[in-house]
Amino acid sequence: MGHPITVRVFPDLPAVSRAAAEEFVTLAREAIAQRGRFNVALSGGRTPKEMHRLLAGEFREQVDWSKVHLFFGDERYVDPSDPLSNYRMARETLLDLVPVPGGQVHPIPTAAADPVESARAYEATLQAQFGQGVPVFDLILLGMGPDGHTASLFPGTPAAAERDHLVMAVRANIEPPLRLTLTLPVLTAARRTLFLVTGADKRPVWEEIKADPAGAGSRYPAALVAVEAALAVWLVDQSLEG
Ligand code: 6PG
């Protein structure tokens, strides 16, 4: 099954971040009106920070945060206070600055000695929140690495091909190596999948994805998510378009 991917090109990261914040507000309003809550999986890395700051600042009053439930697409297997933690990044740029009820923020656990135990615990969290089966998020935010990874699904790894478990522990070849990630079935089930991708270092892979999304899907997890997702929208900046 291959869906066409929708691409919106912006001049720079601030413009991408503003468009993403606007999408977040719109999708939150729709989900809350239709289902009484807005279930979002946040992305890690650097790119989402500016969008978070806009949501916590200029757009703060446009979201009914009491109805928002925040999850994570992946997490580095470090202490939540570690500078490399995606949870810490989200807490500093968003969670500490908006009135989301504490019980509605669902970090990926990273305390157990065995990361597989934490993966199963997060699966239990997802099923407690969404019921049995594959959770359908209203919005999953994703980035892409220069190697075409997304969340912590890296090219050629077992986790990238996993279609049964909802959450997997992975050993990546970038720092920090140990990570937990939502798997393809979850990342492709969302009502809306929003990729935020900026930076010339990602241009080579982006060119391949644009040229042949389905073909690129066999090489890059980011492309596979995009073509299998119900509705994937890419917000990219000019540095990717040359
Ligand atoms: C992570 C992210 C990862 C990220 C890409 C892009 O934990 O690092 O989930 O998938 O989205 O690596 O990262 P940047 O936004 O820092 O370029």
Coordinates of C-alpha atoms in Angstrom, one line a residue, residues 56-188:
A56 CA 4.2 27.2 24.9
G57 CA 4.2 30.8 23.9
E58 CA 2.3 32.5 21.1
F59 CA -0.1 29.5 20.5
R60 CA -0.5 28.5 24.2
E61 CA -4.1 29.9 24.6
Q62 CA -5.2 28.3 21.3
V63 CA -5.0 24.7 22.8
D64 CA -7.3 23.2 25.4
W65 CA -4.3 21.6 27.2
S66 CA -6.7 19.9 29.7
K67 CA -7.7 17.6 26.9
V68 CA -4.2 16.9 25.5
H69 CA -2.4 13.5 26.2
L70 CA 1.3 13.5 25.3
F71 CA 3.3 10.5 24.4
F72 CA 6.7 10.0 22.8
G73 CA 7.7 8.4 19.5
D74 CA 11.0 7.3 20.9
E75 CA 13.4 7.8 23.8
R76 CA 17.1 7.5 24.4
Y77 CA 17.7 5.0 27.2
V78 CA 19.1 7.5 29.6
D79 CA 18.0 9.2 32.9
P80 CA 15.2 11.7 32.3
S81 CA 17.5 14.4 33.6
D82 CA 20.2 13.5 31.1
P83 CA 20.7 16.3 28.4
L84 CA 20.3 13.6 25.8
S85 CA 16.8 12.7 27.0
N86 CA 13.9 13.5 24.6
Y87 CA 11.7 13.8 27.7
R88 CA 14.0 16.4 29.2
M89 CA 14.0 18.4 26.0
A90 CA 10.2 18.3 25.8
R91 CA 9.9 19.2 29.5
E92 CA 12.2 22.2 29.1
T93 CA 10.6 23.5 25.9
L94 CA 7.0 22.6 26.4
L95 CA 5.7 20.4 29.2
D96 CA 6.8 22.7 32.1
L97 CA 5.3 25.7 30.2
V98 CA 1.7 24.5 29.4
P99 CA -1.1 23.3 31.8
V100 CA -1.2 19.6 30.6
P101 CA -2.4 17.6 33.6
G102 CA 0.5 15.5 34.9
G103 CA -1.3 12.3 34.5
Q104 CA -1.7 13.1 30.7
V105 CA 2.0 13.1 30.0
H106 CA 3.4 9.6 29.3
P107 CA 7.2 9.5 29.2
I108 CA 8.8 6.3 27.9
P109 CA 10.3 4.6 31.0
T110 CA 14.1 4.3 31.1
A111 CA 14.8 3.1 34.6
A112 CA 14.7 -0.7 34.3
A113 CA 18.1 -2.4 33.9
D114 CA 16.6 -4.3 30.9
P115 CA 15.2 -1.9 28.2
V116 CA 13.0 -4.7 27.0
E117 CA 11.1 -4.5 30.3
S118 CA 10.6 -0.8 29.7
A119 CA 9.4 -1.5 26.2
R120 CA 6.8 -3.9 27.5
A121 CA 5.8 -1.4 30.2
Y122 CA 5.2 1.3 27.6
E123 CA 3.1 -1.1 25.5
A124 CA 1.0 -1.6 28.6
T125 CA 0.7 2.2 28.9
L126 CA -0.4 2.5 25.3
Q127 CA -3.0 -0.3 25.8
A128 CA -4.3 1.3 29.0
Q129 CA -4.8 4.6 27.1
F130 CA -6.0 3.3 23.7
G131 CA -7.3 -0.2 24.4
Q132 CA -6.1 -3.4 22.9
G133 CA -4.5 -3.5 19.4
V134 CA -2.6 -0.8 17.6
P135 CA -3.1 2.7 19.1
V136 CA -4.4 5.3 16.7
F137 CA -2.9 8.7 17.6
D138 CA -4.4 11.9 16.3
L139 CA -1.0 13.2 15.5
I140 CA 2.5 11.7 15.4
L141 CA 5.3 14.1 15.0
L142 CA 8.5 12.7 13.4
G143 CA 11.9 13.9 12.3
M144 CA 14.4 12.2 10.0
G145 CA 18.1 11.7 10.4
P146 CA 20.6 12.0 7.5
D147 CA 20.5 8.2 7.2
G148 CA 16.8 8.2 6.7
H149 CA 15.9 6.9 10.2
T150 CA 12.8 8.2 12.0
A151 CA 11.9 7.9 15.6
S152 CA 14.5 5.2 16.5
L153 CA 13.8 3.0 13.5
F154 CA 17.2 2.8 11.8
P155 CA 17.8 1.4 8.3
G156 CA 18.3 -2.3 8.1
T157 CA 17.6 -3.0 11.8
P158 CA 15.1 -5.6 13.2
A159 CA 13.1 -2.9 14.9
A160 CA 12.5 -1.2 11.5
A161 CA 10.9 -4.4 10.2
E162 CA 9.0 -5.2 13.4
R163 CA 5.2 -5.5 12.8
D164 CA 4.0 -7.2 15.9
H165 CA 5.3 -5.4 19.0
L166 CA 4.2 -1.8 19.5
V167 CA 7.4 -0.7 21.2
M168 CA 10.9 -2.1 20.7
A169 CA 14.3 -1.7 22.3
V170 CA 17.0 -0.9 19.8
R171 CA 20.8 -0.5 19.7
A172 CA 21.7 2.3 17.3
N173 CA 25.0 3.2 15.9
I174 CA 24.7 6.8 17.0
E175 CA 25.0 8.2 20.6
P176 CA 23.4 7.2 22.8
P177 CA 23.1 3.7 21.3
L178 CA 20.3 2.3 23.5
R179 CA 16.8 3.5 22.6
L180 CA 13.2 2.6 22.8
T181 CA 10.9 3.3 19.8
L182 CA 7.4 3.0 18.6
T183 CA 7.3 0.6 15.7
L184 CA 6.0 0.9 12.2
P185 CA 2.4 -0.3 12.9
V186 CA 2.0 2.4 15.4
L187 CA 3.8 5.2 13.4
T188 CA 1.6 4.4 10.3

